[in-house]
Coordinates of C-alpha atoms in Angstrom, one line a residue:
Chain A
V590 CA 115.0 55.6 121.5
T591 CA 113.1 54.3 124.5
A592 CA 110.3 51.8 124.4
S593 CA 107.8 54.5 125.4
E594 CA 109.1 56.7 122.6
Q595 CA 108.8 53.9 120.2
T596 CA 105.1 53.6 121.2
T597 CA 104.7 57.4 120.7
L598 CA 106.5 57.4 117.4
V599 CA 104.2 54.7 116.1
V600 CA 105.3 51.5 114.5
G601 CA 102.1 50.0 113.5
G602 CA 99.0 51.8 112.2
R603 CA 100.5 55.1 111.1
R604 CA 103.4 53.4 109.3
S605 CA 100.8 52.3 106.8
T606 CA 100.4 55.8 105.5
P607 CA 102.4 56.8 102.4
A608 CA 104.3 59.5 104.3
G609 CA 105.0 57.0 107.1
R610 CA 106.5 54.5 104.6
L611 CA 108.6 57.2 103.0
L612 CA 109.9 58.5 106.4
G613 CA 110.6 54.9 107.6
A614 CA 112.7 54.2 104.6
A615 CA 114.5 57.5 104.7
V616 CA 115.4 57.3 108.3
A617 CA 116.7 53.8 108.0
P618 CA 120.3 54.8 107.3
A619 CA 120.5 56.7 110.6
A620 CA 118.2 54.5 112.7
R621 CA 119.1 51.7 115.1
D622 CA 115.5 50.7 115.6
A623 CA 112.7 49.9 113.2
G624 CA 110.4 52.2 115.2
A625 CA 112.6 55.3 114.9
A626 CA 110.6 57.0 112.3
G627 CA 107.2 58.5 112.6
D628 CA 104.9 59.9 110.0
E629 CA 103.4 63.3 108.9
H630 CA 101.7 63.8 112.3
D631 CA 105.0 63.6 114.1
L632 CA 106.5 66.0 111.6
V633 CA 103.7 68.5 112.5
T634 CA 104.7 68.3 116.2
S635 CA 108.4 68.6 115.5
R636 CA 107.6 71.6 113.3
A637 CA 105.7 73.1 116.2
I638 CA 108.7 72.6 118.5
I639 CA 111.0 74.2 116.0
D640 CA 108.6 77.1 115.4
A641 CA 108.4 77.7 119.2
F642 CA 111.9 79.0 119.0
R643 CA 111.0 81.8 116.6
G644 CA 111.9 85.1 118.1
V645 CA 113.8 83.7 121.0
E646 CA 116.8 85.8 121.8
G647 CA 120.3 84.4 121.3
Q648 CA 121.5 82.2 124.1
R649 CA 118.4 82.6 126.4
G650 CA 116.7 79.5 125.2
L651 CA 113.4 78.2 126.4
R652 CA 112.3 76.1 129.3
R653 CA 110.6 72.8 128.5
E654 CA 107.2 74.1 129.8
E655 CA 107.5 77.1 127.5
I656 CA 108.3 75.0 124.5
A657 CA 105.3 72.7 125.3
A658 CA 103.0 75.7 125.7
R659 CA 104.1 77.4 122.5
A660 CA 104.1 74.2 120.5
H661 CA 100.7 73.3 121.7
E662 CA 99.4 76.7 120.4
L663 CA 101.1 75.9 117.1
G664 CA 99.2 72.7 116.6
A665 CA 101.5 70.1 118.3
G666 CA 99.9 66.8 119.2
P667 CA 99.1 65.5 122.7
D668 CA 102.5 63.7 122.8
I669 CA 104.4 67.0 123.0
E670 CA 106.0 66.3 126.3
S671 CA 107.5 62.9 125.2
R672 CA 108.6 64.4 121.9
I673 CA 110.5 67.2 123.8
E674 CA 112.1 64.6 125.9
M675 CA 113.2 62.6 122.8
F676 CA 114.6 65.8 121.3
V677 CA 116.7 66.3 124.4
R678 CA 117.9 62.8 124.4
C679 CA 118.9 63.0 120.7
G680 CA 120.7 66.3 121.3
A681 CA 118.3 68.2 119.2
L682 CA 117.5 70.3 122.3
R683 CA 120.5 71.1 124.4
P684 CA 121.4 73.5 127.2
P685 CA 123.4 76.7 126.5
Q686 CA 127.2 76.0 126.8
S687 CA 127.7 78.9 129.2
K688 CA 124.7 78.1 131.4
K689 CA 124.6 74.4 131.8
H690 CA 123.0 74.7 135.2
Q691 CA 120.0 76.5 133.8
Q692 CA 116.8 74.7 132.8
T693 CA 116.5 76.3 129.4
V694 CA 117.4 74.5 126.2
L695 CA 118.5 75.7 122.7
L696 CA 117.6 74.2 119.4
H697 CA 120.4 72.5 117.4
P698 CA 120.5 74.0 113.8
A699 CA 120.7 70.5 112.3
V700 CA 117.1 69.8 113.5
L701 CA 115.7 72.4 111.1
A702 CA 117.8 71.0 108.2
G703 CA 116.4 67.5 108.9
Q704 CA 112.9 68.8 109.3
L705 CA 113.1 70.6 105.9
A706 CA 114.5 67.5 104.2
F707 CA 111.8 65.3 105.5
E708 CA 109.1 67.8 104.6
R709 CA 110.5 68.0 101.1
L710 CA 110.7 64.2 100.9
I711 CA 107.0 63.9 101.8
R712 CA 106.0 66.7 99.4
R713 CA 108.0 65.6 96.4
G714 CA 109.1 62.0 97.1
G715 CA 112.6 61.0 96.1
V716 CA 112.5 62.9 92.9
G717 CA 113.0 66.2 94.7
E718 CA 116.3 64.9 96.1
L719 CA 117.3 63.5 92.7
L720 CA 116.7 66.9 91.0
T721 CA 118.7 68.7 93.7
L722 CA 121.6 66.3 93.3
L723 CA 121.4 66.6 89.5
D724 CA 121.6 70.4 89.8
A725 CA 124.4 70.4 92.2
T726 CA 126.5 67.9 90.1
F727 CA 125.8 70.0 87.0
A728 CA 127.0 73.2 88.7
D729 CA 130.1 71.5 90.2
L730 CA 131.1 70.1 86.8
A731 CA 130.4 73.4 85.0
D732 CA 132.4 75.4 87.5
G733 CA 135.2 72.8 87.5
R734 CA 134.9 72.2 91.3
V735 CA 135.1 68.3 91.1
S736 CA 137.7 65.9 90.1
E737 CA 137.1 63.1 87.7
E738 CA 136.8 60.6 90.5
E739 CA 134.3 62.7 92.4
A740 CA 132.3 63.2 89.2
A741 CA 132.3 59.4 88.6
A742 CA 131.1 58.8 92.1
A743 CA 128.3 61.4 91.7
L744 CA 127.3 59.9 88.4
A745 CA 127.1 56.4 89.9
D746 CA 124.9 57.7 92.8
L747 CA 122.7 59.4 90.3
H748 CA 122.4 56.3 88.1
L749 CA 121.4 54.2 91.1
Q750 CA 118.9 56.8 92.2
V751 CA 117.2 57.0 88.8
Q752 CA 117.3 53.2 88.5
L753 CA 115.5 52.8 91.9
L754 CA 112.9 55.3 91.0
A755 CA 112.3 53.6 87.6
D756 CA 112.1 50.2 89.4
E757 CA 109.6 51.6 91.9
A758 CA 107.5 53.1 89.1
D759 CA 107.6 49.7 87.3
R760 CA 106.6 47.9 90.5
L761 CA 103.6 50.3 91.1
S762 CA 102.6 50.0 87.5
T763 CA 102.4 46.2 87.4
A764 CA 101.6 45.2 91.0
A765 CA 100.2 48.0 93.1
T766 CA 96.5 48.8 93.7
L767 CA 95.1 51.9 92.2
Q768 CA 94.9 53.5 95.6
E769 CA 98.5 52.7 96.2
I770 CA 99.5 54.2 92.9
L771 CA 97.5 57.3 93.8
D772 CA 99.3 57.5 97.2
E773 CA 102.8 56.8 95.9
H774 CA 103.1 58.4 92.5
R775 CA 103.0 61.9 93.8
G776 CA 105.9 64.1 92.9
Q777 CA 107.0 62.0 89.9
D778 CA 108.6 64.4 87.5
A779 CA 110.2 62.2 84.9
R780 CA 110.3 64.7 82.1
T781 CA 112.3 67.2 84.2
V782 CA 114.6 64.4 85.3
V783 CA 115.2 63.4 81.6
A784 CA 115.9 67.1 80.6
R785 CA 118.3 67.6 83.5
V786 CA 120.1 64.3 82.8
A787 CA 120.6 65.4 79.2
D788 CA 122.1 68.7 80.3
L789 CA 124.4 66.8 82.7
Q790 CA 125.5 64.5 79.9
T791 CA 126.5 67.5 77.8
V792 CA 128.7 69.0 80.5
V793 CA 130.2 65.6 81.4
S794 CA 131.2 65.1 77.7
E795 CA 132.8 68.5 77.7
C796 CA 134.7 68.2 81.0
Y797 CA 135.5 64.5 81.1
P798 CA 135.1 62.8 77.7
A799 CA 136.2 59.5 79.2
M800 CA 133.0 59.4 81.3
D801 CA 130.8 59.9 78.4
G802 CA 129.7 56.2 78.5
A803 CA 128.6 56.5 82.1
A804 CA 126.7 59.7 81.3
F805 CA 125.0 58.0 78.4
A806 CA 124.0 55.1 80.6
L807 CA 122.4 57.6 83.0
V808 CA 120.4 59.1 80.1
T809 CA 119.2 55.6 79.1
E810 CA 118.1 54.9 82.7
A811 CA 116.3 58.3 82.9
Q812 CA 114.4 57.4 79.7
R813 CA 113.4 54.0 81.2
Y814 CA 112.2 56.0 84.3
L815 CA 110.2 58.2 82.0
A816 CA 108.6 55.2 80.3
A817 CA 107.8 53.6 83.6
V818 CA 106.1 56.7 84.9
Q819 CA 104.2 57.0 81.6
G820 CA 103.0 53.4 82.1
L821 CA 101.9 54.4 85.6
V822 CA 99.9 57.3 84.2
D823 CA 98.3 55.1 81.5
R824 CA 97.2 52.7 84.1
L825 CA 95.8 55.4 86.3
L826 CA 93.8 56.8 83.3
D827 CA 92.6 53.5 82.1
E828 CA 91.4 52.2 85.5
G829 CA 90.5 55.6 86.8
G830 CA 88.3 56.1 83.7
D831 CA 86.6 52.8 84.4
M832 CA 85.9 54.0 87.9
R833 CA 84.7 57.4 86.6
S834 CA 86.8 59.1 89.2
F835 CA 87.2 62.8 88.3
E836 CA 90.8 62.8 89.6
L837 CA 91.8 60.2 87.1
L838 CA 90.1 61.0 83.8
N839 CA 91.7 62.0 80.6
P840 CA 90.4 65.2 79.0
E841 CA 87.8 63.5 76.7
Q842 CA 86.5 61.4 79.6
Y843 CA 86.5 64.4 81.9
W844 CA 84.4 66.3 79.3
A845 CA 81.9 63.5 79.0
A846 CA 81.7 63.0 82.8
A847 CA 81.1 66.7 83.3
I848 CA 78.0 66.4 81.0
D849 CA 76.7 63.0 82.1
C850 CA 77.5 62.8 85.9
G851 CA 75.0 63.6 88.6
R852 CA 75.3 66.5 91.1
D853 CA 76.9 64.5 93.9
A854 CA 79.6 63.1 91.6
L855 CA 80.4 66.5 90.3
A856 CA 80.5 67.9 93.8
A857 CA 82.9 65.2 94.9
A858 CA 85.4 66.4 92.3
C859 CA 85.6 69.7 94.2
E860 CA 85.8 68.4 97.7
H861 CA 89.5 69.2 98.1
L862 CA 89.4 72.5 96.4
A863 CA 89.7 75.8 98.3
F864 CA 88.0 78.8 96.7
D865 CA 89.2 82.3 97.3
R866 CA 87.1 85.4 96.9
A867 CA 87.8 86.9 93.6
P868 CA 90.5 89.5 94.4
E869 CA 89.1 93.0 94.1
S870 CA 92.4 94.2 92.8
V871 CA 92.1 97.9 91.9
D872 CA 94.3 99.1 89.2
L873 CA 96.0 102.0 90.9
Q874 CA 97.8 103.1 87.8
A875 CA 94.4 103.5 86.2
A876 CA 93.5 105.8 89.1
V877 CA 96.6 107.9 88.4
D878 CA 95.7 108.0 84.7
A879 CA 92.1 108.9 85.5
V880 CA 93.1 111.9 87.6
L881 CA 95.7 112.9 85.0
A882 CA 93.0 112.9 82.3
H883 CA 90.6 114.7 84.6
R884 CA 89.0 117.8 83.0
P885 CA 86.5 119.6 85.2
P886 CA 83.3 120.2 83.4
G887 CA 82.9 123.7 82.1
P888 CA 80.4 126.2 83.5
R889 CA 76.8 125.3 82.7
A890 CA 74.9 127.4 80.2
A891 CA 72.8 130.0 82.0
R892 CA 69.1 129.1 81.9
P893 CA 66.9 131.6 80.1
A894 CA 65.3 134.1 82.3
P895 CA 61.7 133.1 83.2
P896 CA 59.0 135.1 81.5
L897 CA 57.8 138.0 83.6
A898 CA 54.2 136.9 83.2
D899 CA 52.5 133.8 82.1
P900 CA 52.1 134.2 78.4
L901 CA 49.0 132.1 78.5
A902 CA 47.4 134.5 81.0
E903 CA 46.9 137.1 78.2
D904 CA 44.1 136.6 75.6
P905 CA 45.9 135.8 72.3
V906 CA 43.0 137.2 70.3
A907 CA 43.0 140.5 72.1
R908 CA 46.8 140.6 71.7
Q909 CA 46.4 140.1 67.9
E910 CA 43.7 142.8 67.6
K911 CA 45.9 145.2 69.6
W912 CA 48.8 144.5 67.3
R913 CA 46.7 145.0 64.2
A914 CA 45.3 148.3 65.5
Q915 CA 48.8 149.5 66.2
R916 CA 49.9 148.5 62.7
D917 CA 46.9 150.4 61.2
A918 CA 47.8 153.5 63.2
R919 CA 51.3 153.4 62.0
R920 CA 50.0 153.4 58.3
I921 CA 47.8 156.4 58.9
N922 CA 50.7 158.2 60.6
Q923 CA 53.0 157.3 57.7
A924 CA 50.4 158.6 55.2
E925 CA 50.0 161.9 57.2
L926 CA 53.8 162.2 57.3
L927 CA 53.9 162.1 53.5
L928 CA 50.9 164.4 53.2
Q929 CA 52.4 167.1 55.5
G930 CA 48.9 168.4 56.2
A931 CA 48.0 168.7 52.4
D932 CA 45.1 166.9 50.8
A933 CA 47.2 165.3 48.1
V934 CA 50.9 164.7 47.5
E935 CA 53.1 163.0 44.8
V936 CA 55.2 160.4 46.6
T937 CA 57.1 159.2 43.6
D938 CA 60.3 161.0 44.5
K939 CA 60.2 159.7 48.1
L940 CA 59.5 156.3 46.7
R941 CA 62.6 156.3 44.5
A942 CA 64.7 157.8 47.2
A943 CA 63.8 155.0 49.6
G944 CA 65.9 152.6 47.6
W945 CA 65.2 148.9 47.4
P946 CA 63.4 147.2 49.2
G947 CA 62.3 150.4 51.1
A948 CA 60.4 151.6 48.0
A949 CA 58.5 148.3 47.7
V950 CA 57.6 148.4 51.5
M951 CA 56.4 152.1 51.2
A952 CA 54.4 151.4 48.0
A953 CA 52.7 148.4 49.6
E954 CA 51.9 150.5 52.7
M955 CA 50.3 153.2 50.7
L956 CA 48.4 151.0 48.3
T957 CA 46.7 149.3 51.2
V958 CA 46.1 152.4 53.4
H959 CA 42.5 152.7 52.1
R960 CA 41.7 149.4 53.9
V961 CA 42.5 151.1 57.2
D962 CA 40.7 154.3 56.4
D963 CA 38.9 154.6 53.1
H964 CA 39.3 158.4 53.1
Y965 CA 42.9 157.8 52.1
R966 CA 43.7 156.7 48.6
A967 CA 46.9 155.9 46.6
I968 CA 46.6 156.3 42.9
C969 CA 49.1 154.7 40.5
S970 CA 49.9 156.3 37.2
D971 CA 50.1 154.3 34.0
D972 CA 53.6 155.7 33.4
L973 CA 56.8 153.9 34.1
I974 CA 60.0 155.7 35.2
V975 CA 63.1 153.7 34.3
D976 CA 66.4 154.6 35.9
P977 CA 69.0 151.9 35.3
A978 CA 71.6 153.6 37.4
G979 CA 69.3 154.6 40.3
P980 CA 68.5 152.8 43.5
V981 CA 65.1 151.9 42.0
T982 CA 65.3 151.0 38.4
H983 CA 61.6 150.8 37.6
A984 CA 59.0 152.9 39.4
T985 CA 55.4 153.8 38.8
P986 CA 54.5 157.4 39.8
L987 CA 52.3 157.3 42.9
R988 CA 50.0 159.9 44.3
L989 CA 48.5 159.9 47.8
E990 CA 45.2 161.7 48.5
V991 CA 42.9 162.2 51.5
D992 CA 39.4 163.5 51.8
R993 CA 39.7 165.5 55.0
S994 CA 36.3 166.9 55.3
A995 CA 34.6 163.5 54.9
R996 CA 37.1 162.0 57.3
L997 CA 36.5 164.7 59.9
H998 CA 32.8 164.2 59.6
A999 CA 33.2 160.4 60.0
V1000 CA 35.4 160.8 63.1
E1001 CA 32.9 163.1 64.7
N1002 CA 30.1 160.6 64.0
D1003 CA 32.1 157.5 65.0
T1004 CA 32.6 157.5 68.8
S1005 CA 34.9 154.5 68.6
A1006 CA 37.4 156.1 66.1
A1007 CA 39.8 153.5 67.0
P1008 CA 42.5 154.1 64.4
A1009 CA 42.7 157.8 65.1
E1010 CA 42.9 157.3 68.8
L1011 CA 45.5 154.7 68.4
A1012 CA 47.4 156.9 66.1
E1013 CA 47.5 159.6 68.7
E1014 CA 48.5 157.1 71.3
S1015 CA 51.2 155.7 69.1
A1016 CA 52.4 159.2 68.3
A1017 CA 52.5 160.1 72.0
Chain B
V337 CA 89.5 76.7 115.7
T338 CA 92.2 75.1 113.6
G339 CA 94.6 77.0 111.5
R340 CA 92.9 75.9 108.4
E341 CA 89.6 77.1 109.6
T342 CA 91.2 80.5 110.5
L343 CA 92.7 80.7 107.0
A344 CA 89.3 79.8 105.5
A345 CA 87.7 82.6 107.6
L346 CA 90.3 85.1 106.3
R347 CA 89.6 84.0 102.8
A348 CA 85.9 84.5 103.2
A349 CA 85.8 87.7 105.2
P350 CA 87.8 90.8 104.7
V351 CA 88.6 91.4 108.4
V352 CA 89.0 88.7 111.1
P353 CA 90.0 89.2 114.7
L354 CA 92.6 86.6 115.8
E355 CA 94.2 85.5 119.1
A356 CA 97.9 85.3 119.3
A357 CA 98.0 81.5 118.8
E358 CA 95.6 81.7 115.9
R359 CA 97.7 84.4 114.3
E360 CA 100.9 82.4 114.3
Q361 CA 99.1 79.3 112.8
A362 CA 97.3 81.5 110.2
E363 CA 100.6 83.3 109.4
R364 CA 102.3 80.0 108.6
L365 CA 99.5 78.5 106.6
A366 CA 99.0 81.7 104.7
A367 CA 102.6 81.8 103.8
G368 CA 102.3 78.2 102.6
A369 CA 99.4 79.2 100.4
G370 CA 101.3 82.1 98.9
R371 CA 99.4 84.7 100.9
R372 CA 100.4 87.1 103.6
L373 CA 98.7 87.9 106.9
V374 CA 98.3 91.6 107.4
A375 CA 97.8 93.1 110.9
L376 CA 95.3 96.0 111.0
G377 CA 96.5 97.2 114.4
D378 CA 93.4 96.5 116.4
G379 CA 93.8 92.7 116.8
S380 CA 92.2 92.2 113.4
F381 CA 93.8 90.8 110.4
T382 CA 93.3 90.5 106.6
L383 CA 94.9 88.5 103.9
G384 CA 97.3 90.2 101.5
W385 CA 99.9 89.1 99.0
P386 CA 103.6 88.8 99.4
E387 CA 105.7 91.7 98.1
G388 CA 105.2 91.7 94.3
G389 CA 102.9 88.7 94.4
A390 CA 99.6 90.4 94.0
P391 CA 97.8 89.6 90.8
D392 CA 98.5 92.3 88.2
P393 CA 95.2 93.7 87.0
A394 CA 96.8 94.2 83.6
D395 CA 97.6 90.4 83.4
E396 CA 95.1 88.9 81.0
R397 CA 95.2 85.6 82.9
Y398 CA 93.3 87.1 85.8
E399 CA 89.7 88.3 85.5
S400 CA 89.8 91.4 87.6
R401 CA 87.0 94.0 87.6
A402 CA 88.0 97.3 86.2
F403 CA 86.6 100.3 88.1
P404 CA 85.1 103.1 86.0
D405 CA 87.0 106.4 86.0
L406 CA 84.7 108.1 88.4
R407 CA 85.3 105.4 91.1
L408 CA 89.0 105.6 90.5
K409 CA 88.9 109.4 91.0
A410 CA 86.7 109.0 94.1
L411 CA 89.4 106.6 95.5
A412 CA 92.2 109.0 94.6
C413 CA 90.2 111.8 96.5
L414 CA 89.7 109.5 99.5
L415 CA 93.5 108.8 99.5
H416 CA 94.2 112.5 99.3
V417 CA 92.0 113.4 102.2
C418 CA 92.7 110.4 104.5
W419 CA 96.4 110.1 103.9
P420 CA 97.8 113.5 105.0
D421 CA 101.3 112.2 105.7
R422 CA 102.4 110.6 102.4
D423 CA 105.8 109.6 103.8
D424 CA 103.9 107.3 106.2
S425 CA 102.0 104.2 105.2
P426 CA 98.5 105.0 104.0
Y427 CA 96.7 102.7 106.5
P428 CA 95.1 103.5 108.9
G429 CA 95.5 107.2 107.9
R430 CA 93.0 109.7 109.3
A431 CA 89.2 109.8 109.3
A432 CA 87.6 112.3 107.0
T433 CA 84.2 114.0 107.5
L434 CA 81.6 114.2 104.8
D435 CA 82.5 117.9 104.5
D436 CA 86.1 117.1 103.8
I437 CA 85.1 114.6 101.1
D438 CA 82.5 117.1 99.7
R439 CA 85.2 119.8 99.5
V440 CA 87.6 117.8 97.4
F441 CA 84.8 116.5 95.2
A442 CA 83.8 120.1 94.6
D443 CA 87.4 121.1 93.9
L444 CA 87.6 118.5 91.2
R445 CA 84.0 119.3 90.2
L446 CA 83.1 115.6 90.4
D447 CA 79.5 114.6 90.4
R448 CA 78.9 114.5 94.1
R449 CA 76.0 112.0 94.1
H450 CA 77.9 109.4 92.0
A451 CA 81.3 109.9 93.7
L452 CA 79.7 109.4 97.1
G453 CA 77.9 106.4 95.8
A454 CA 81.2 105.0 94.7
L455 CA 82.7 105.4 98.2
R456 CA 79.6 103.8 99.8
G457 CA 79.2 101.1 97.3
D458 CA 81.9 99.5 95.2
L459 CA 84.9 100.9 97.0
R460 CA 83.5 99.8 100.4
T461 CA 82.8 96.3 99.0
A462 CA 86.3 96.1 97.7
G463 CA 87.6 97.0 101.2
L464 CA 89.2 100.2 100.0
C465 CA 86.8 102.5 101.9
A466 CA 85.3 102.1 105.4
G467 CA 83.0 104.2 107.5
A468 CA 79.3 105.0 107.8
D469 CA 77.3 106.4 104.9
S470 CA 77.4 109.9 106.4
G471 CA 81.0 109.7 107.5
P472 CA 83.5 109.7 108.9
F473 CA 85.2 108.0 105.9
K474 CA 88.4 106.0 106.4
L475 CA 90.7 103.9 104.2
G476 CA 89.6 100.3 104.2
P477 CA 91.5 97.2 105.2
A478 CA 92.5 96.4 101.6
V479 CA 94.7 99.4 101.7
A480 CA 96.7 97.9 104.6
A481 CA 97.5 95.0 102.3
W482 CA 99.1 97.1 99.6
D483 CA 102.7 96.4 98.9
D484 CA 105.4 99.0 98.4
G485 CA 104.9 99.2 94.7
Q486 CA 101.1 99.8 95.1
I487 CA 101.7 102.4 97.8
R488 CA 104.1 104.2 95.4
V489 CA 101.4 104.5 92.7
A490 CA 98.7 105.3 95.2
R491 CA 100.9 108.2 96.5
R492 CA 101.1 109.5 93.0
A493 CA 97.3 109.4 92.6
A494 CA 96.8 111.3 95.9
D495 CA 99.4 113.9 95.0
L496 CA 97.8 114.5 91.6
V497 CA 94.4 115.1 93.3
A498 CA 96.1 117.8 95.4
E499 CA 97.6 119.4 92.2
V500 CA 94.3 119.3 90.3
A501 CA 92.3 120.6 93.3
G502 CA 94.7 123.4 93.8
A503 CA 94.8 124.4 90.1

């Protein structure tokens, strides 16, 4: 690493960030210089250099200017040229074997592996690596892929790793500032570690009973780690509660703060949140069901035909009078039909033959005919004809009479003669 | 414009035009946020979900708006009309005139006024329908973001409309 590269990679200011401290410690095993490691900004640039090779065909490679242009578009920092130079010097970028004379370079696959490891380290701290190692050791033991010596070495590494994490949590809990704890405690996942260690102890006891003691010591250490992290959390909650920081409140304090705090304090709690639009997710299966259940509405009932003329246009009184005149004419016609031109007729037989209720209707018509024309008269006898088996069981003999001469005289004198005219009209 | 700003714009607006550099940044950030950048074919993009990652409307943990039956039927009619080749992906499909839409509504004897209102209102707001009020109507950008499972169900809905309309 050259002096200029050391300047670029930042030894001073940036190293004070949590990610810089993590990277500095992680790179130490492979570094020859204290300034070898950068921080998260340098990782962004190296990620851009790596991503610049996406879609590049096989052995074609990229020229340095192409890498710089692509990486710049992908968010690389202003130091992209020197970083490319450093990649070349480290062998991370190298010319194709078959075309060493060309100016293009290819990306070494180990670069991406290193990039992913450092990104994971920043995201999850050392706990991520510990969990990965725990899983791998568990799988190796369960599948019988490791010897007793290899298993013992793996357990020793795991024990040391858990011990270091527990010591670090203790250090933070007792000596670090609240801000330092906030920066460093990210990714602590002690409960998962304890659960995985317990699983590992079970499989170690089954595979190599002689190593049960070492596995149990690992469990004890994991529980110490859990207690240290719990102490860290308790301190965060206690001091965070005193600061009334929304990020650090326990549920009861959070509830009280949500009620008591002012608008600005409440807004500050959401500064780092990103809100999505509520997804307008349509339930397509519901659309299928809706179409399946679709029943077209039946034909609508036909509207009644509109009246030919406006019923209100006709005078209702005149209509009633016309109807009454027609009814009277019908009674006179009916009486004349019974009389058959005679002046008097016994209608009892016709009455009885009319059945029921025809007999009642006929009797009522005849008994009221004199109201239409008083020259007609229906006379009831005092007798009563009883015929239990007949259509009319009880009948009073009825006689219909007309005074024709008087009627003729009256018609001649009465020019209106409405009933008679109407009777003729109705007969026509 | 930074990648984060581009992603924020995509979250806020249904369709955002992006340059090549913005696209690559947004694609990476969207993937990191559990979303998927979907190209609409005209230099514009929208946000979708990775295959199988879309919130399930039946999942009670999500509050999703349930469309009434008439709107769902209107969407099925739109799919039927604007997606003639069901072996192809539904988006962009073909534009349909108001007469085309009216015809299928009439075949299903849907209430024309309310069904058209659904296309112009809720379905357009949801990005499922696009186009002017008087047509032509097209499938909206949200359709482009459907995954294979959703397309399969949508195909069934469109086919059913054809069956019911032809019955």
